[in-house]
Coordinates of C-alpha atoms in Angstrom, one line a residue:
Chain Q
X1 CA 117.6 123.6 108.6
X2 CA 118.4 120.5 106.1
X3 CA 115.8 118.4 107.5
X4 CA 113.6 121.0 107.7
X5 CA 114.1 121.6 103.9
X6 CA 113.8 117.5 103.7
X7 CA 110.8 117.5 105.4
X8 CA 109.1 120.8 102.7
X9 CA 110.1 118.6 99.9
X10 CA 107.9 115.2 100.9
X11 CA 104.9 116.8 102.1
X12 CA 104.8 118.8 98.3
X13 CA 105.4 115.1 97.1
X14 CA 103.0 113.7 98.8
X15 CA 100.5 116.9 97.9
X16 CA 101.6 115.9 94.2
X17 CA 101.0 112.5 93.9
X18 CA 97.8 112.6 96.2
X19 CA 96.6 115.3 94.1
X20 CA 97.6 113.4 90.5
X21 CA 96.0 110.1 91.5
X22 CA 92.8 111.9 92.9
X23 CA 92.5 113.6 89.3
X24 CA 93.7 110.6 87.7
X25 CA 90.6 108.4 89.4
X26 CA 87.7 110.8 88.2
X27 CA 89.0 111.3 84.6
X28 CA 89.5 107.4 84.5
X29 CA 85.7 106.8 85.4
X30 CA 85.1 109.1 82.6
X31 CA 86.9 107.4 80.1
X32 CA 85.8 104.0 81.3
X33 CA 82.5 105.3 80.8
X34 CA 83.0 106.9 77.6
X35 CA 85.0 103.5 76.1
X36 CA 82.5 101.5 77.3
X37 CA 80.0 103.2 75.8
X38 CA 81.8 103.2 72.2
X39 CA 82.2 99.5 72.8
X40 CA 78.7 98.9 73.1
X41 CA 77.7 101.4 70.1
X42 CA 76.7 104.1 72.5
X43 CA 77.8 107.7 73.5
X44 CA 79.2 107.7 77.0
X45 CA 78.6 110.9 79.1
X46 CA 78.1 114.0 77.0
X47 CA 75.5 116.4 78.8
X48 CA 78.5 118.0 81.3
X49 CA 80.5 120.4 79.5
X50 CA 82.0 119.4 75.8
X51 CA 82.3 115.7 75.3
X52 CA 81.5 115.2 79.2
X53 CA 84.5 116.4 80.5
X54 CA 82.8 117.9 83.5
X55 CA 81.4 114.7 84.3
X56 CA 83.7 113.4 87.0
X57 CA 83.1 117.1 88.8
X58 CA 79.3 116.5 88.5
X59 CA 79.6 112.9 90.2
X60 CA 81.7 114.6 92.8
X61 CA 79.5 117.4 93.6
X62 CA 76.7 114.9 93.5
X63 CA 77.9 112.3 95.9
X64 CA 79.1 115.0 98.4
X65 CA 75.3 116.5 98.8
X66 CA 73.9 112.9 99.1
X67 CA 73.0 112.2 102.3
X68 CA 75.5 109.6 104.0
X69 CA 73.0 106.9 105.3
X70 CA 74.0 104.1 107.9
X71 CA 71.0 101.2 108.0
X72 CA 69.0 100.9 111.7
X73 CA 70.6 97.5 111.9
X74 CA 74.4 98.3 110.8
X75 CA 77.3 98.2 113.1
X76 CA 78.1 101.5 113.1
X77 CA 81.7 102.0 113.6
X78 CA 82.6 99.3 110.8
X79 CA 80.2 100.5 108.9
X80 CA 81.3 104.1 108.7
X81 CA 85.3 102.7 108.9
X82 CA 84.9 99.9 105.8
X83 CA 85.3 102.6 102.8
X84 CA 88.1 104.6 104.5
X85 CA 90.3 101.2 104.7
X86 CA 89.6 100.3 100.8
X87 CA 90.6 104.0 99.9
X88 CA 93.4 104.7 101.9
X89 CA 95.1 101.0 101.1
X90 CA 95.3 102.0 97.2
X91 CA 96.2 105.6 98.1
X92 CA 99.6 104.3 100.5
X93 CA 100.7 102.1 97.9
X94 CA 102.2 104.5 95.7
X95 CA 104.3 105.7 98.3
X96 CA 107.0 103.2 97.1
X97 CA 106.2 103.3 93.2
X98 CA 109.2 105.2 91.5
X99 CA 107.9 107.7 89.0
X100 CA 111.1 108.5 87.5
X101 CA 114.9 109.1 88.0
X102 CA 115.9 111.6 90.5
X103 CA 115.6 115.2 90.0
X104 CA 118.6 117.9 91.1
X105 CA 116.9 121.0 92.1
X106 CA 119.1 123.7 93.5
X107 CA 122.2 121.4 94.3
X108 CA 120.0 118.8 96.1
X109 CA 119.3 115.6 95.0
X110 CA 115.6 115.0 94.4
X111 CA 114.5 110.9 93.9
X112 CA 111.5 111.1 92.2
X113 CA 109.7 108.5 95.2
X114 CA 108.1 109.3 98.0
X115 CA 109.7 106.3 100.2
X116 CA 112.5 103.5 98.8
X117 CA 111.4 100.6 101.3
X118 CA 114.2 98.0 100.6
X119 CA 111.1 95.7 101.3
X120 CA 109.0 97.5 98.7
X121 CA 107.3 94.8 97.1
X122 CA 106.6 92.9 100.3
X123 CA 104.9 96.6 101.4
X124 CA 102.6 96.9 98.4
X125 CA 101.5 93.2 99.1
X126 CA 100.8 93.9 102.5
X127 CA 98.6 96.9 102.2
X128 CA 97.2 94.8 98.9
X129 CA 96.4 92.3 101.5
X130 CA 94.7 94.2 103.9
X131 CA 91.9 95.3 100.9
X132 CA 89.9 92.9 101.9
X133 CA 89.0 94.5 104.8
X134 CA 87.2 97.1 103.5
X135 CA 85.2 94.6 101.5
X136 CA 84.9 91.8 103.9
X137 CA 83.8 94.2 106.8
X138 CA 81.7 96.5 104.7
X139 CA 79.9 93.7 104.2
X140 CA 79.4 92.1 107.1
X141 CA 78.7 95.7 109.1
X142 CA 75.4 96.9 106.4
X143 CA 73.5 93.4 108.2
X144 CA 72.0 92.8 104.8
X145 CA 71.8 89.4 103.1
X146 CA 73.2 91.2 99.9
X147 CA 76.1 93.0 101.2
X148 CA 77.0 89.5 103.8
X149 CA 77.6 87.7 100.5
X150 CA 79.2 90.5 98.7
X151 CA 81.6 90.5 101.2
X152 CA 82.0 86.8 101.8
X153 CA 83.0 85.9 98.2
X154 CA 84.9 89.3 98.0
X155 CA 87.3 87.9 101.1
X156 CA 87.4 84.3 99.4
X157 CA 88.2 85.6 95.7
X158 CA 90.7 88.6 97.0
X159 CA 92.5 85.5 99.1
X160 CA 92.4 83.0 96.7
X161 CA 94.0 85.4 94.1
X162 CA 96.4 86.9 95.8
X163 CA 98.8 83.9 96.1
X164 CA 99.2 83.7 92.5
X165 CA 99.5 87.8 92.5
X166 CA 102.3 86.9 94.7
X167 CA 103.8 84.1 93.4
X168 CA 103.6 85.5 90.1
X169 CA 106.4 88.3 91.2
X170 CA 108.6 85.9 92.6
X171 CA 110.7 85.5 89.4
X172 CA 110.3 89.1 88.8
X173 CA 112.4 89.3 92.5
X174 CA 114.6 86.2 91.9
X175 CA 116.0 88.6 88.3
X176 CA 116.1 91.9 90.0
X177 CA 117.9 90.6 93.3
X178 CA 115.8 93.3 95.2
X179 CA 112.6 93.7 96.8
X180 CA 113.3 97.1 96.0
X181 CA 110.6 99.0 93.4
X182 CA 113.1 101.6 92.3
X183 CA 115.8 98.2 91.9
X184 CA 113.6 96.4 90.0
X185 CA 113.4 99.3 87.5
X186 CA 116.8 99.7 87.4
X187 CA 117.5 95.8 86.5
X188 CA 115.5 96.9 83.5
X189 CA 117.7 98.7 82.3
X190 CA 118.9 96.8 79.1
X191 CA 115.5 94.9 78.7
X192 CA 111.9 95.1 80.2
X193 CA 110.9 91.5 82.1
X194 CA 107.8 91.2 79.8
X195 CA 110.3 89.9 77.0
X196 CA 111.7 86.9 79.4
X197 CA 108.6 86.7 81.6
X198 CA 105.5 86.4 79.2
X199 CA 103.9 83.5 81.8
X200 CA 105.0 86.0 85.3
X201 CA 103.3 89.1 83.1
X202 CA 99.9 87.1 82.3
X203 CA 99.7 85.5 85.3
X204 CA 100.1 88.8 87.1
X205 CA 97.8 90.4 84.9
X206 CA 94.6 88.0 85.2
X207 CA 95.5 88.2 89.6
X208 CA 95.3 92.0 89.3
X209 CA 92.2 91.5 87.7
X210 CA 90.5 89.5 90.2
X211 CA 92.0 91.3 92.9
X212 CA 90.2 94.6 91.8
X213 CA 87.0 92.9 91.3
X214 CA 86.8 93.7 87.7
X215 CA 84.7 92.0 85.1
X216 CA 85.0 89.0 84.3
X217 CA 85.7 88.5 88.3
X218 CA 83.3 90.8 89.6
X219 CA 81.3 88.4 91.6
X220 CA 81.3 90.1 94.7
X221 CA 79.0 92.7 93.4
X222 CA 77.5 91.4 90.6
X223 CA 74.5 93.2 90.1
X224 CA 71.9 90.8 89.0
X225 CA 72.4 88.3 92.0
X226 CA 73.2 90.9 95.1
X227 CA 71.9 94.1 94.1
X228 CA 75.3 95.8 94.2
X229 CA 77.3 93.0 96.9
X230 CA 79.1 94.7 99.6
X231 CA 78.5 98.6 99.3
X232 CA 74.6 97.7 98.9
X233 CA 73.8 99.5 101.8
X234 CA 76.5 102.8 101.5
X235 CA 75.4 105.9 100.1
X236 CA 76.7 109.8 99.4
X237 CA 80.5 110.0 99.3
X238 CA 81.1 106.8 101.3
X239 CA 79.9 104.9 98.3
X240 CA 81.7 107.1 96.6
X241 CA 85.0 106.1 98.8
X242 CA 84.5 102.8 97.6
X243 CA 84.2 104.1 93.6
X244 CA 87.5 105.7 93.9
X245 CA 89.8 103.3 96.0
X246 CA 88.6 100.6 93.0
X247 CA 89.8 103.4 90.3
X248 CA 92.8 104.0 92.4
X249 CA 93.3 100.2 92.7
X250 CA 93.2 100.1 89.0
X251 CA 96.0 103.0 88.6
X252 CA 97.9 101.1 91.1
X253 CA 98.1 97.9 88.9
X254 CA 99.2 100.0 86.4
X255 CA 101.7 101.2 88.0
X256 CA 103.0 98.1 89.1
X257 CA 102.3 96.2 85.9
X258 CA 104.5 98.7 84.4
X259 CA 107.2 98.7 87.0
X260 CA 107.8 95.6 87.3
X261 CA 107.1 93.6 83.5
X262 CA 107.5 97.3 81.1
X263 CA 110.7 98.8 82.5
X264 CA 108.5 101.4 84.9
X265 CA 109.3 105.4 84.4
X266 CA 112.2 104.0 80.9
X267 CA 111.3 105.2 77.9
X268 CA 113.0 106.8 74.6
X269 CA 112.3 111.1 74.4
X270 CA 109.5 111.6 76.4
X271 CA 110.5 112.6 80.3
X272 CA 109.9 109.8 82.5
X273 CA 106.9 110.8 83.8
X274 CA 105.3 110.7 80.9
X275 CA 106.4 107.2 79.8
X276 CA 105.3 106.3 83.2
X277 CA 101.8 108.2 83.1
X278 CA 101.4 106.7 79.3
X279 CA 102.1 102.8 80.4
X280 CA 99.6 103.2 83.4
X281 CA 97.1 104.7 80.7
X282 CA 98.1 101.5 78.4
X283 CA 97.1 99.1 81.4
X284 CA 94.0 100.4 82.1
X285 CA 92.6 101.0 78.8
X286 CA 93.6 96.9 78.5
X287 CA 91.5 96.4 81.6
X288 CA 88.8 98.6 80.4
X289 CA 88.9 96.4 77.0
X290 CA 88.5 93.4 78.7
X291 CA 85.3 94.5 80.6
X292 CA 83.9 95.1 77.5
X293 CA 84.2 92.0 76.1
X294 CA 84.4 89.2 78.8
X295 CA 81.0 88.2 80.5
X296 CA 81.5 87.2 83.9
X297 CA 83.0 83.8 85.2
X298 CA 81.0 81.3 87.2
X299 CA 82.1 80.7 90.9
X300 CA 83.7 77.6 90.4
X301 CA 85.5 78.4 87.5
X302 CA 87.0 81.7 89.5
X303 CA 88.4 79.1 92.0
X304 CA 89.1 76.5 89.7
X305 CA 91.0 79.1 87.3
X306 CA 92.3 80.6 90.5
X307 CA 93.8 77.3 92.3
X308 CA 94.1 74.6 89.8
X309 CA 95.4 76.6 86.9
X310 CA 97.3 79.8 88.1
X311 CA 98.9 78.8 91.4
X312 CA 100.7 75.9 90.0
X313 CA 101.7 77.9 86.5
X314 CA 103.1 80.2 88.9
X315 CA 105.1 77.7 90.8
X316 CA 106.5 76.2 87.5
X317 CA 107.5 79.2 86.5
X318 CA 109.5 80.1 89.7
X319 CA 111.1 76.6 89.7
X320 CA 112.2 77.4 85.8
X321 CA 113.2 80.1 86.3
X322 CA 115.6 79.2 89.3
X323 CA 116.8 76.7 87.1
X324 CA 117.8 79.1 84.3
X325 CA 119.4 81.7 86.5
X326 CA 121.5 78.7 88.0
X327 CA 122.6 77.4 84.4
Chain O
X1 CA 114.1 109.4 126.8
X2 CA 115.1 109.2 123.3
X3 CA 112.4 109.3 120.5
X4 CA 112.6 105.5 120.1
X5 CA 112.3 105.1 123.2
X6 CA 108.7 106.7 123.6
X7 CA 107.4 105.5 120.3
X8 CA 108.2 101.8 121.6
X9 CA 105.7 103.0 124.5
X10 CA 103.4 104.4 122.8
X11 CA 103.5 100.9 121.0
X12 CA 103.6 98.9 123.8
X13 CA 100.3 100.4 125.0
X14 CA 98.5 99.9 121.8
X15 CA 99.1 96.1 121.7
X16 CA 98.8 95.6 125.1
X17 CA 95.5 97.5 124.9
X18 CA 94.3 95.8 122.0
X19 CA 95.2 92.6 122.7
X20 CA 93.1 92.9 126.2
X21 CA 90.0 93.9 124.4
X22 CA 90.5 91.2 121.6
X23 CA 90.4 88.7 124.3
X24 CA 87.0 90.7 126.2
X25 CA 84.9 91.3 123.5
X26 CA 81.7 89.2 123.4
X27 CA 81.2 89.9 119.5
X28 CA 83.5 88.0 117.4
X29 CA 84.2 90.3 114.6
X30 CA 84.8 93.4 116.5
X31 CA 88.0 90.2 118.3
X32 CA 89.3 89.9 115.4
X33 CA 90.1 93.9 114.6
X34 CA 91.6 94.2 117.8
X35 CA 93.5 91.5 116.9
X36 CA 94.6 93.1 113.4
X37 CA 95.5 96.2 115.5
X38 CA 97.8 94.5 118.1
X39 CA 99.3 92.6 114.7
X40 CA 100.2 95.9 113.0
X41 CA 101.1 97.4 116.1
X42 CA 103.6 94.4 116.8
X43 CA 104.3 95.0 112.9
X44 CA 105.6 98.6 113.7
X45 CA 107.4 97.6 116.5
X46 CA 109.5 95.2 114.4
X47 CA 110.2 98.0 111.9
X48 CA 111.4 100.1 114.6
X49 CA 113.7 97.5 115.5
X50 CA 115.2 97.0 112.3
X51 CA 113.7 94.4 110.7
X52 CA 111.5 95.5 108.2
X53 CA 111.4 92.2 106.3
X54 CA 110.1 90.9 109.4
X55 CA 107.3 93.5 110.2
X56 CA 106.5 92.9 105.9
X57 CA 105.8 89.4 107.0
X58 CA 104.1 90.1 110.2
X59 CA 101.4 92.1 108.2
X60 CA 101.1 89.8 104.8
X61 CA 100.5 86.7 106.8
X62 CA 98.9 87.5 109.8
X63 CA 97.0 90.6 109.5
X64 CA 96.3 89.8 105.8
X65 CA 95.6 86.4 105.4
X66 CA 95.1 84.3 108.7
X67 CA 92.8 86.9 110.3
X68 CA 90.6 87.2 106.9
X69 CA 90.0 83.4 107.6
X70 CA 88.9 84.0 110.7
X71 CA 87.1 86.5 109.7
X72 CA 85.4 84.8 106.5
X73 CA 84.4 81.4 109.7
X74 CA 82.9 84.0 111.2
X75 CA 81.0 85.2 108.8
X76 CA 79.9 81.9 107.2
X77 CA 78.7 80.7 110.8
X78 CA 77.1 83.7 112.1
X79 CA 78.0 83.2 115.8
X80 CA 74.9 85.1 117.9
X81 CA 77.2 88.1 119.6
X82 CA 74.6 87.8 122.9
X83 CA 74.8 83.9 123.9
X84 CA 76.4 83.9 127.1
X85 CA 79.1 81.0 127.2
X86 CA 81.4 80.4 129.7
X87 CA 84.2 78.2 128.8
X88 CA 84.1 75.2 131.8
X89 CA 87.0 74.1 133.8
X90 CA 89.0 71.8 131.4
X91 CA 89.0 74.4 128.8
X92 CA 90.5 77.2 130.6
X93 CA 92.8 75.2 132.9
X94 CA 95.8 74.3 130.4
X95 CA 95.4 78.0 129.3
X96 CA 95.3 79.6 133.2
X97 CA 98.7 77.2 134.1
X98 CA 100.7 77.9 130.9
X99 CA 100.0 81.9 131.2
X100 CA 101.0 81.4 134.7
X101 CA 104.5 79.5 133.9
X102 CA 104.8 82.2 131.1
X103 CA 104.4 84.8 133.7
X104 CA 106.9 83.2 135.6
X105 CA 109.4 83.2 133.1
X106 CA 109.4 86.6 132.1
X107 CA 109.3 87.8 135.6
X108 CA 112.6 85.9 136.1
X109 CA 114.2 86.8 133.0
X110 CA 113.3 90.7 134.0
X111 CA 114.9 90.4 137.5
X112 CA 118.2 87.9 136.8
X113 CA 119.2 89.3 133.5
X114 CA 121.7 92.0 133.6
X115 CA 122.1 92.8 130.3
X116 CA 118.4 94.1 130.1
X117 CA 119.9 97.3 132.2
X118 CA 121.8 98.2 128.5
X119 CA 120.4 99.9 125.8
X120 CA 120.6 98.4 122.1
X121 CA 121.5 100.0 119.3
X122 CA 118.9 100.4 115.9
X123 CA 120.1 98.0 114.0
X124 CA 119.0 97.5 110.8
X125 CA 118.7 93.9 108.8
X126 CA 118.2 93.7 105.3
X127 CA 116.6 91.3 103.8
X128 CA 119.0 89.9 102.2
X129 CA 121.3 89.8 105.6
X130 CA 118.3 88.1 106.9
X131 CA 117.4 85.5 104.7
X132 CA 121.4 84.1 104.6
X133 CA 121.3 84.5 108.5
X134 CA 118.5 82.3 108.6
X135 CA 119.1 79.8 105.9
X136 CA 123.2 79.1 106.9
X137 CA 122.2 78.7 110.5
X138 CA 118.4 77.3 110.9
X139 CA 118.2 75.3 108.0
X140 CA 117.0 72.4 109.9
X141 CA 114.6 74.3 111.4
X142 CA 113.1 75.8 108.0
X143 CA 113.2 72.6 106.5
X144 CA 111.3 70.6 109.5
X145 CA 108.7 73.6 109.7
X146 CA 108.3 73.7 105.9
X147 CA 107.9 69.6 106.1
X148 CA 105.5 70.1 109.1
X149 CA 103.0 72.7 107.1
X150 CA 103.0 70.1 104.0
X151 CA 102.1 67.1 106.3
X152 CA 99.3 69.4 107.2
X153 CA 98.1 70.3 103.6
X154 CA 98.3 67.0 102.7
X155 CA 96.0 66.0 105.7
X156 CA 93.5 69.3 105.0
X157 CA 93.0 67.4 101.2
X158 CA 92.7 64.2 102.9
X159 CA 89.9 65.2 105.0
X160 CA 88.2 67.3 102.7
X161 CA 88.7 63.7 100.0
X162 CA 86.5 62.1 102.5
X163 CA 83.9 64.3 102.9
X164 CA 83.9 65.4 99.4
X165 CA 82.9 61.7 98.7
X166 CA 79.9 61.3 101.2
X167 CA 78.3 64.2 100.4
X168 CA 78.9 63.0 96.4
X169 CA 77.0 59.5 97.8
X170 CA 74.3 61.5 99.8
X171 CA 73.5 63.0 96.6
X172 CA 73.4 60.3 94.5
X173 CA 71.2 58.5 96.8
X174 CA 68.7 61.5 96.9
X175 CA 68.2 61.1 92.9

């Protein structure tokens, strides 16, 4: 019976989160859109319902009538497989984000996280890791020239960044004495890490960047060079598969950004929740900002930043901070 | 048969599997997934045994960053899928005798042990536990390894110094 009861309370957590993120994703293209747009002295969508708000379900209808084409020459499998592994990495990592303390319902003890991995952190880089699949493969499986050096400088950029990405944590772990998510919250309990790790927090913020192939690191599908780089040749909802693990990617860095530099789900009044919902908001309107305002790097300077400027910040850092902790 | 005992099958068979058709397969790329698979599914079998930190590791470094080299050679070079090549005799022989001695040894450790008769107990190592295990006992090790991999890095920039520098001449001499 209790595991029974156990089991009734993750799957409507899982239906929960899978459903909020989902939502999250198409009102986030919206207001990308719609900031964007005021940033450039425009509108934004405004034809769908008042102020556009029935955009996101107009895209979605749209892109599940499209037709989902494969090219004569593709690799079928890959092809049809590359989308599914973007989307579903962003999706799994919020199965070890905390969203906020644990609930008692009925005499039971609710933790308001799907999983608490004691390897957390290492789990989220793992499944960050494997991103580059999607890319790298979608790439090489449409057998276009385009889409071949979307994915190639996708899989060097996504590699390159995600040392510092996880180098950048290391003093984050090194305070927090856990690889836990929901530990590293709870070392913030006095003070969030942004106040003694400003250089781990921009560090850590610029990685994120690249690693979701935003502007000013969107090089793998910069659209004047490759057409649209790696999903070039994907069409209907596969496209939009791709569309929505990048938006989901950006709600994960979020998430993370705020768990582990603003004190995750902590906040004065407001429920946790809400504080945590309200500091993924904050990240991503940042993020949307900064496309608005950055052009895009060259390639050298995206390795050059990457290797000769953030890497050994990073390492500094760690090595400070080891010192400090040891004082 | 307890659960454990027929997920580790069920495990068993996917990396054995996958590992057999990462070695068959003509086309490169489609080598190195099954190789990714028979990673995670090592991966998973770690975490089953208790060592999550370990399976962590297994998938960040070589699902997720060795294989997407391999992946991004591939890529750059553009092996043809349909050339025929069949390794010659000194390329396969040190291969053939060391999976033969291997062989050998595993077969003997099956039929001499007796402890292989008994059935462990899920354990479970936290990384913590693990990383104090490893650095009181193997230090030596950790330290010779880490010295190894910088002797390496050092001679990756050394070479790449030397080219970097006759293609820099090449070019000068073109203008």
């Amino acid at each position: 019976m209790d595991w029974i009861v156990g089991f009734l309370v993750l799957i409507i957590k899982l239906a929960l989160v899978l459903g909020g993120l989902l939502l999250l994703a198409a009102y986030l293209v919206l207001l990308e859109r719609k900031f964007l747009g005021r940033l450039q002295i425009r509108y934004g969508p405004n034809r769908a319902g008042p102020f556009g708000v029935l955009q996101p379900l107009a895209d979605t209808i749209k892109m599940l009538t499209k037709e989902d084409a494969v090219p004569e020459a593709a690799d079928r499998v890959l092809f049809l497989l590359a989308p599914a592994v973007v989307a579903a990495e962003a999706l799994l990592i919020f199965a070890v984000v905390p969203f906020g303390t644990s609930v008692t319902l009925l005499g039971k003890k609710i933790p308001m996280v799907i999983t608490d991995l004691n390897v957390g952190l290492l789990f989220v880089f793992a499944l960050a890791s494997l991103g580059v699949y999607g890319v790298a493969l979608g790439g090489w499986a449409s057998n276009s020239k385009y889409s071949l050096l979307g994915g190639i400088r996708g899989a060097a950029q996504m590699i390159s960044y995600e040392l510092s990405l996880g180098l950048s944590l290391v003093p984050i772990v090194m305070l927090a004495r856990s690889f836990s998510l929901v530990d590293i919250v709870r070392a913030q309990a006095n003070y969030p890490f942004i106040l003694v790790q400003p250089v781990s927090f921009t560090i850590f913020f610029i990685s994120a960047m690249a690693e979701t192939k935003r502007i000013p690191f969107d090089l793998p599908e910069a659209e004047n060079e490759l057409g649209a780089g790696y999903h070039t040749e994907y069409s209907g909802m596969r496209f939009g598969l791709f569309f929505l693990g990048e938006y989901v990617n950006l709600q994960v860095f979020g998430a993370l950004v705020a768990v582990f530099f603003l004190g995750g789900w902590r906040g004065p009044i407001l429920p946790p929740v809400v504080w945590f919902l309200v500091k993924i908001l904050a990240v991503s309107i940042l993020m949307i900002w900064v496309r608005g305002t950055l052009p895009r790097l060259r390639y050298d300077q995206l390795m050059h930043l990457g290797w000769k400027v953030l890497i050994p910040v990073a390492l500094l850092n760690i090595v400070i901070t080891g010192a400090v902790l040891l004082l | 048969m307890t659960l454990y005992g027929i997920i580790f099958y069920i495990l068993a068979a996917v990396i054995v599997i996958a590992t057999g058709l990462a070695i068959t397969r003509r086309n490169l790329v489609h080598a190195v997934i099954y190789l990714i698979i028979s990673f995670f599914g090592s991966a998973m079998l770690y975490f089953l045994f208790g060592a999550p930190l370990l399976a962590a590791l297994e998938i960040i470094i070589y699902a997720g960053a060795i294989m997407v080299l391999f992946l991004f050679i591939i890529m750059m070079l553009r092996v043809d899928p349909t050339a025929l090549r069949r390794p010659s005799l000194r390329h396969w022989l040190p291969a053939g005798i060391l999976g033969i001695i291997y062989l050998a040894v595993a077969a003997l450790v099956v039929i001499t042990d007796p402890g292989s008769q008994a059935t462990l107990k899920t354990a479970m190592a936290r990384p913590r536990a693990l990383g104090q295990f490893l650095f009181q006992r193997y230090w030596l090790s950790v330290e010779i390894i880490s010295f190894l991999l910088l002797i390496a890095l050092i001679g990756a920039l050394y070479l790449a110094r030397a080219f970097l520098k006759e293609s820099r001449e090449q070019s000068e001499g073109e203008l």
